[in-house]
Amino acid sequence: MKSTNELLRNQVEKALIAAFGEEMAGTDPVLVPTTNPKFGDYQANLAMSLAKPLKQKPRDIAQKIIDNIDVSEFCEPPEIAGPGFINFTLKPSYLEQQLAAIEGDERLGIEPVSHPQRVVVDFSSPNIAKEMHVGHLRSTIIGDSIARVLEFWGHDVLRLNHVGDWGTQFGMLITYLREVSPDALTTANALDLGDLVAFYKKAKKRFDDDEEFREVSRQQVVKLQAGDREAIRAWELLCEQSRQEFQQIYNLLDIQLTERGESFYNPLLSKVVEDLETQGLLVEDQGAKCVFLEGFTNKEGDPQPLIVQKTNGGYNYATTDLAALRYRIEEDGCDRIIYVTDSGQSTHFAQFFQVARRAGWIPDNIEVVHVPFGLVLGEGGKKLKTREGDTIRLRDLLDEAVLRARAQLESIIQEEGRSETEEFIENVSRVVGIGAVKYADLSQNRSSSYIFSYDKMLSLQGNTAPYMLYAFVRIQGISRQGNIDFDNLSSDIQIQLGEETELALAKHILSLSEVLKEVEKELLPNRLCEYLYQLSKKFNQFYENCPVLQAEEPQRTSRLLLCDLAAKTLKLGLSLLGIKLIDRM
Ligand code: ARG
């Protein structure tokens, strides 16, 4: 099914060609949804920008376009407003047809793209033996939602977990492991390090305090890099332990990821440096090998270097990212590579993108993009901490959300005098609690920081997950009460749109594909949240104004269908945010 937007675009372009000739082909109609319903539903704003090249007044151009346009099948006659806007109002009959066509289609009439891309979404990416912190949580939630939307459009998405599983810190960790748990390396499954983060801290302390420990650690790094069996085994044990901890979080959040950590690219690092050398980009500066950057200067105004090989011969984060980028383009055959990390890393991405471009490793048709996000703050706008002032463990943060959702649910159940099974309570609490954390994150414009507040995210009012989940339950409930088998409707059932609020709801439902297009392009899941929030509002306005169950036929069935479509739209939208649904709560 062609979207309304596409239909209109095609017609405007045709009219433009008919009025001004073939050379107008490909002109952007500058088509946007109107901000005010009194200007109709869509507005084409191209007449203004064509005034100069065509040497005519915008209003005259607009007039010529509408003289030549054929939109009668789906629009009222277009109107010209202001300096030369062309306003289009969709016909109710067209909307009715569209709604009938999407009913019964689980994709709601949205077809996958005709040329799917191969896309990497690099997200989550915590570091071994270190805390998976709220920054990683944001990356995980945002990255997953972006991946879901791209997958929905039919793209071939590689969800990559670029875990920090390589580097000099492993020398210290291995040395400490051998010290505290000498058997771990010889007996299978003997390792239980308990809290890996505490382990890391203790190892670090030994490293800082003891010169001999430091020396042994350095030897371990060399051994590890040389592929020494024992060192590798110790490294694997550490990674495995972390992996299990990360996996618990991913299970809770229902996240799919393919681990391809930094170590994966290890064999490719020397080639990065070699090739930069061949390209003539490499400069030796105080023993380190680096590329001097364009547009990045230090305090003195001198060009800043991006180091790719340290004085001691070691490689770093940037070298690994360069190797990974090449691999994703050359071996994975990607068309688009998306990195989801906090905005603190923006410079890192801008810098290695630049180096890769100058080295000719990013062909013009390949999009490489950093998707940055802001901080998660505690109430009061400071760093998020426990009451005792410690950093919050992700696991605890998520458990707490579920616990609070449960308390809220239990009090509602009690108030309403319902009796519910433990299974029901547990399931609803988890869906609401986890959904609330995700939605609170996704509903913000990702580039801003936001304040983490359980009270706010669990509120039943406003743009929150509980509100949206409740709206879904309620709307679905109404359409259920109507006792209609929506999936097996006889074909003579008609949707009829008469009331203002019905039309508004119908138009909103039908604009989902446009919002999803936007998210696909701009990678801003908050647009989808906002769309869903508006959907629930438009539904409420419709429901306040139009009797549904009490209405006479054929209106009753028509309105029940509208309810059903609203519920299905909410469901699809929430699922693309990675939020699970429940049938009642
Ligand atoms: N491990 C990094 C961190 O915790 C994030 C990695 C992001 N991905 C990348 N390709 N650099 O900050």
JSON list of C-alpha atoms in Angstrom, two decimals, residues 293-391:
[
{"chain": "A", "resi": 293, "resn": "LEU", "atom": "CA", "xyz": [43.47, 15.80, 12.45]},
{"chain": "A", "resi": 294, "resn": "GLU", "atom": "CA", "xyz": [41.89, 18.55, 10.43]},
{"chain": "A", "resi": 295, "resn": "GLY", "atom": "CA", "xyz": [39.71, 20.91, 12.40]},
{"chain": "A", "resi": 296, "resn": "PHE", "atom": "CA", "xyz": [40.77, 19.65, 15.83]},
{"chain": "A", "resi": 297, "resn": "THR", "atom": "CA", "xyz": [43.29, 21.81, 17.61]},
{"chain": "A", "resi": 298, "resn": "ASN", "atom": "CA", "xyz": [44.75, 21.89, 21.08]},
{"chain": "A", "resi": 299, "resn": "LYS", "atom": "CA", "xyz": [44.91, 24.93, 23.38]},
{"chain": "A", "resi": 300, "resn": "GLU", "atom": "CA", "xyz": [47.88, 26.33, 21.51]},
{"chain": "A", "resi": 301, "resn": "GLY", "atom": "CA", "xyz": [45.99, 26.11, 18.23]},
{"chain": "A", "resi": 302, "resn": "ASP", "atom": "CA", "xyz": [48.14, 23.28, 16.87]},
{"chain": "A", "resi": 303, "resn": "PRO", "atom": "CA", "xyz": [46.51, 20.37, 15.06]},
{"chain": "A", "resi": 304, "resn": "GLN", "atom": "CA", "xyz": [45.62, 17.51, 17.40]},
{"chain": "A", "resi": 305, "resn": "PRO", "atom": "CA", "xyz": [46.86, 13.99, 16.72]},
{"chain": "A", "resi": 306, "resn": "LEU", "atom": "CA", "xyz": [44.80, 10.82, 16.81]},
{"chain": "A", "resi": 307, "resn": "ILE", "atom": "CA", "xyz": [47.14, 8.20, 18.22]},
{"chain": "A", "resi": 308, "resn": "VAL", "atom": "CA", "xyz": [46.82, 4.78, 16.61]},
{"chain": "A", "resi": 309, "resn": "GLN", "atom": "CA", "xyz": [49.89, 3.13, 18.09]},
{"chain": "A", "resi": 310, "resn": "LYS", "atom": "CA", "xyz": [51.38, 4.05, 21.42]},
{"chain": "A", "resi": 311, "resn": "THR", "atom": "CA", "xyz": [55.08, 4.48, 22.12]},
{"chain": "A", "resi": 312, "resn": "ASN", "atom": "CA", "xyz": [55.17, 0.99, 23.67]},
{"chain": "A", "resi": 313, "resn": "GLY", "atom": "CA", "xyz": [53.74, -0.49, 20.48]},
{"chain": "A", "resi": 314, "resn": "GLY", "atom": "CA", "xyz": [50.24, -1.01, 21.91]},
{"chain": "A", "resi": 315, "resn": "TYR", "atom": "CA", "xyz": [47.07, -0.14, 20.04]},
{"chain": "A", "resi": 316, "resn": "ASN", "atom": "CA", "xyz": [44.08, 1.68, 21.49]},
{"chain": "A", "resi": 317, "resn": "TYR", "atom": "CA", "xyz": [40.34, 2.29, 21.35]},
{"chain": "A", "resi": 318, "resn": "ALA", "atom": "CA", "xyz": [40.62, 4.34, 18.15]},
{"chain": "A", "resi": 319, "resn": "THR", "atom": "CA", "xyz": [42.77, 1.77, 16.33]},
{"chain": "A", "resi": 320, "resn": "THR", "atom": "CA", "xyz": [40.21, -0.90, 17.21]},
{"chain": "A", "resi": 321, "resn": "ASP", "atom": "CA", "xyz": [37.35, 1.26, 15.98]},
{"chain": "A", "resi": 322, "resn": "LEU", "atom": "CA", "xyz": [39.17, 1.90, 12.71]},
{"chain": "A", "resi": 323, "resn": "ALA", "atom": "CA", "xyz": [39.70, -1.83, 12.22]},
{"chain": "A", "resi": 324, "resn": "ALA", "atom": "CA", "xyz": [36.07, -2.54, 13.14]},
{"chain": "A", "resi": 325, "resn": "LEU", "atom": "CA", "xyz": [34.80, 0.06, 10.71]},
{"chain": "A", "resi": 326, "resn": "ARG", "atom": "CA", "xyz": [36.80, -1.42, 7.86]},
{"chain": "A", "resi": 327, "resn": "TYR", "atom": "CA", "xyz": [35.67, -4.91, 8.73]},
{"chain": "A", "resi": 328, "resn": "ARG", "atom": "CA", "xyz": [32.02, -3.88, 8.81]},
{"chain": "A", "resi": 329, "resn": "ILE", "atom": "CA", "xyz": [32.28, -2.27, 5.42]},
{"chain": "A", "resi": 330, "resn": "GLU", "atom": "CA", "xyz": [34.57, -4.75, 3.68]},
{"chain": "A", "resi": 331, "resn": "GLU", "atom": "CA", "xyz": [33.57, -8.05, 5.26]},
{"chain": "A", "resi": 332, "resn": "ASP", "atom": "CA", "xyz": [30.04, -7.49, 6.56]},
{"chain": "A", "resi": 333, "resn": "GLY", "atom": "CA", "xyz": [29.14, -5.46, 3.49]},
{"chain": "A", "resi": 334, "resn": "CYS", "atom": "CA", "xyz": [27.28, -2.82, 5.45]},
{"chain": "A", "resi": 335, "resn": "ASP", "atom": "CA", "xyz": [25.54, 0.18, 3.92]},
{"chain": "A", "resi": 336, "resn": "ARG", "atom": "CA", "xyz": [24.96, 1.96, 7.19]},
{"chain": "A", "resi": 337, "resn": "ILE", "atom": "CA", "xyz": [26.82, 1.81, 10.48]},
{"chain": "A", "resi": 338, "resn": "ILE", "atom": "CA", "xyz": [25.20, 3.27, 13.58]},
{"chain": "A", "resi": 339, "resn": "TYR", "atom": "CA", "xyz": [27.02, 3.75, 16.88]},
{"chain": "A", "resi": 340, "resn": "VAL", "atom": "CA", "xyz": [24.95, 4.39, 19.98]},
{"chain": "A", "resi": 341, "resn": "THR", "atom": "CA", "xyz": [26.99, 5.87, 22.83]},
{"chain": "A", "resi": 342, "resn": "ASP", "atom": "CA", "xyz": [26.86, 8.83, 25.19]},
{"chain": "A", "resi": 343, "resn": "SER", "atom": "CA", "xyz": [27.65, 12.21, 23.70]},
{"chain": "A", "resi": 344, "resn": "GLY", "atom": "CA", "xyz": [30.88, 12.29, 25.71]},
{"chain": "A", "resi": 345, "resn": "GLN", "atom": "CA", "xyz": [32.34, 10.12, 22.95]},
{"chain": "A", "resi": 346, "resn": "SER", "atom": "CA", "xyz": [31.29, 12.40, 20.09]},
{"chain": "A", "resi": 347, "resn": "THR", "atom": "CA", "xyz": [34.83, 13.67, 19.58]},
{"chain": "A", "resi": 348, "resn": "HIS", "atom": "CA", "xyz": [36.20, 10.14, 19.43]},
{"chain": "A", "resi": 349, "resn": "PHE", "atom": "CA", "xyz": [33.72, 9.25, 16.68]},
{"chain": "A", "resi": 350, "resn": "ALA", "atom": "CA", "xyz": [34.23, 12.46, 14.71]},
{"chain": "A", "resi": 351, "resn": "GLN", "atom": "CA", "xyz": [37.98, 11.89, 14.85]},
{"chain": "A", "resi": 352, "resn": "PHE", "atom": "CA", "xyz": [38.22, 8.30, 13.73]},
{"chain": "A", "resi": 353, "resn": "PHE", "atom": "CA", "xyz": [35.51, 8.87, 11.11]},
{"chain": "A", "resi": 354, "resn": "GLN", "atom": "CA", "xyz": [37.68, 11.63, 9.71]},
{"chain": "A", "resi": 355, "resn": "VAL", "atom": "CA", "xyz": [40.77, 9.44, 9.62]},
{"chain": "A", "resi": 356, "resn": "ALA", "atom": "CA", "xyz": [38.85, 6.60, 7.97]},
{"chain": "A", "resi": 357, "resn": "ARG", "atom": "CA", "xyz": [37.46, 9.02, 5.37]},
{"chain": "A", "resi": 358, "resn": "ARG", "atom": "CA", "xyz": [40.84, 10.47, 4.56]},
{"chain": "A", "resi": 359, "resn": "ALA", "atom": "CA", "xyz": [42.22, 6.97, 4.23]},
{"chain": "A", "resi": 360, "resn": "GLY", "atom": "CA", "xyz": [39.46, 6.24, 1.71]},
{"chain": "A", "resi": 361, "resn": "TRP", "atom": "CA", "xyz": [37.88, 3.50, 3.81]},
{"chain": "A", "resi": 362, "resn": "ILE", "atom": "CA", "xyz": [34.37, 4.92, 3.76]},
{"chain": "A", "resi": 363, "resn": "PRO", "atom": "CA", "xyz": [32.89, 4.84, 0.25]},
{"chain": "A", "resi": 364, "resn": "ASP", "atom": "CA", "xyz": [30.53, 7.73, -0.51]},
{"chain": "A", "resi": 365, "resn": "ASN", "atom": "CA", "xyz": [27.41, 5.59, -0.54]},
{"chain": "A", "resi": 366, "resn": "ILE", "atom": "CA", "xyz": [27.98, 4.34, 2.99]},
{"chain": "A", "resi": 367, "resn": "GLU", "atom": "CA", "xyz": [26.54, 6.15, 5.94]},
{"chain": "A", "resi": 368, "resn": "VAL", "atom": "CA", "xyz": [28.52, 6.10, 9.16]},
{"chain": "A", "resi": 369, "resn": "VAL", "atom": "CA", "xyz": [26.78, 7.80, 12.03]},
{"chain": "A", "resi": 370, "resn": "HIS", "atom": "CA", "xyz": [27.22, 8.38, 15.72]},
{"chain": "A", "resi": 371, "resn": "VAL", "atom": "CA", "xyz": [23.94, 8.47, 17.63]},
{"chain": "A", "resi": 372, "resn": "PRO", "atom": "CA", "xyz": [24.81, 10.35, 20.81]},
{"chain": "A", "resi": 373, "resn": "PHE", "atom": "CA", "xyz": [22.71, 10.67, 23.95]},
{"chain": "A", "resi": 374, "resn": "GLY", "atom": "CA", "xyz": [22.81, 12.72, 27.13]},
{"chain": "A", "resi": 375, "resn": "LEU", "atom": "CA", "xyz": [23.28, 11.73, 30.75]},
{"chain": "A", "resi": 376, "resn": "VAL", "atom": "CA", "xyz": [20.96, 10.05, 33.19]},
{"chain": "A", "resi": 377, "resn": "LEU", "atom": "CA", "xyz": [20.79, 12.18, 36.30]},
{"chain": "A", "resi": 378, "resn": "GLY", "atom": "CA", "xyz": [19.48, 11.56, 39.79]},
{"chain": "A", "resi": 379, "resn": "GLU", "atom": "CA", "xyz": [16.73, 13.66, 41.28]},
{"chain": "A", "resi": 380, "resn": "GLY", "atom": "CA", "xyz": [18.18, 17.08, 41.94]},
{"chain": "A", "resi": 381, "resn": "GLY", "atom": "CA", "xyz": [20.05, 16.98, 38.67]},
{"chain": "A", "resi": 382, "resn": "LYS", "atom": "CA", "xyz": [23.24, 15.41, 40.05]},
{"chain": "A", "resi": 383, "resn": "LYS", "atom": "CA", "xyz": [24.87, 12.12, 39.18]},
{"chain": "A", "resi": 384, "resn": "LEU", "atom": "CA", "xyz": [22.61, 9.14, 39.81]},
{"chain": "A", "resi": 385, "resn": "LYS", "atom": "CA", "xyz": [23.58, 7.51, 43.13]},
{"chain": "A", "resi": 386, "resn": "THR", "atom": "CA", "xyz": [22.14, 5.32, 45.86]},
{"chain": "A", "resi": 387, "resn": "ARG", "atom": "CA", "xyz": [20.95, 6.95, 49.05]},
{"chain": "A", "resi": 388, "resn": "GLU", "atom": "CA", "xyz": [24.29, 5.96, 50.58]},
{"chain": "A", "resi": 389, "resn": "GLY", "atom": "CA", "xyz": [26.09, 7.77, 47.81]},
{"chain": "A", "resi": 390, "resn": "ASP", "atom": "CA", "xyz": [27.31, 4.72, 45.89]},
{"chain": "A", "resi": 391, "resn": "THR", "atom": "CA", "xyz": [26.89, 4.22, 42.19]}
]
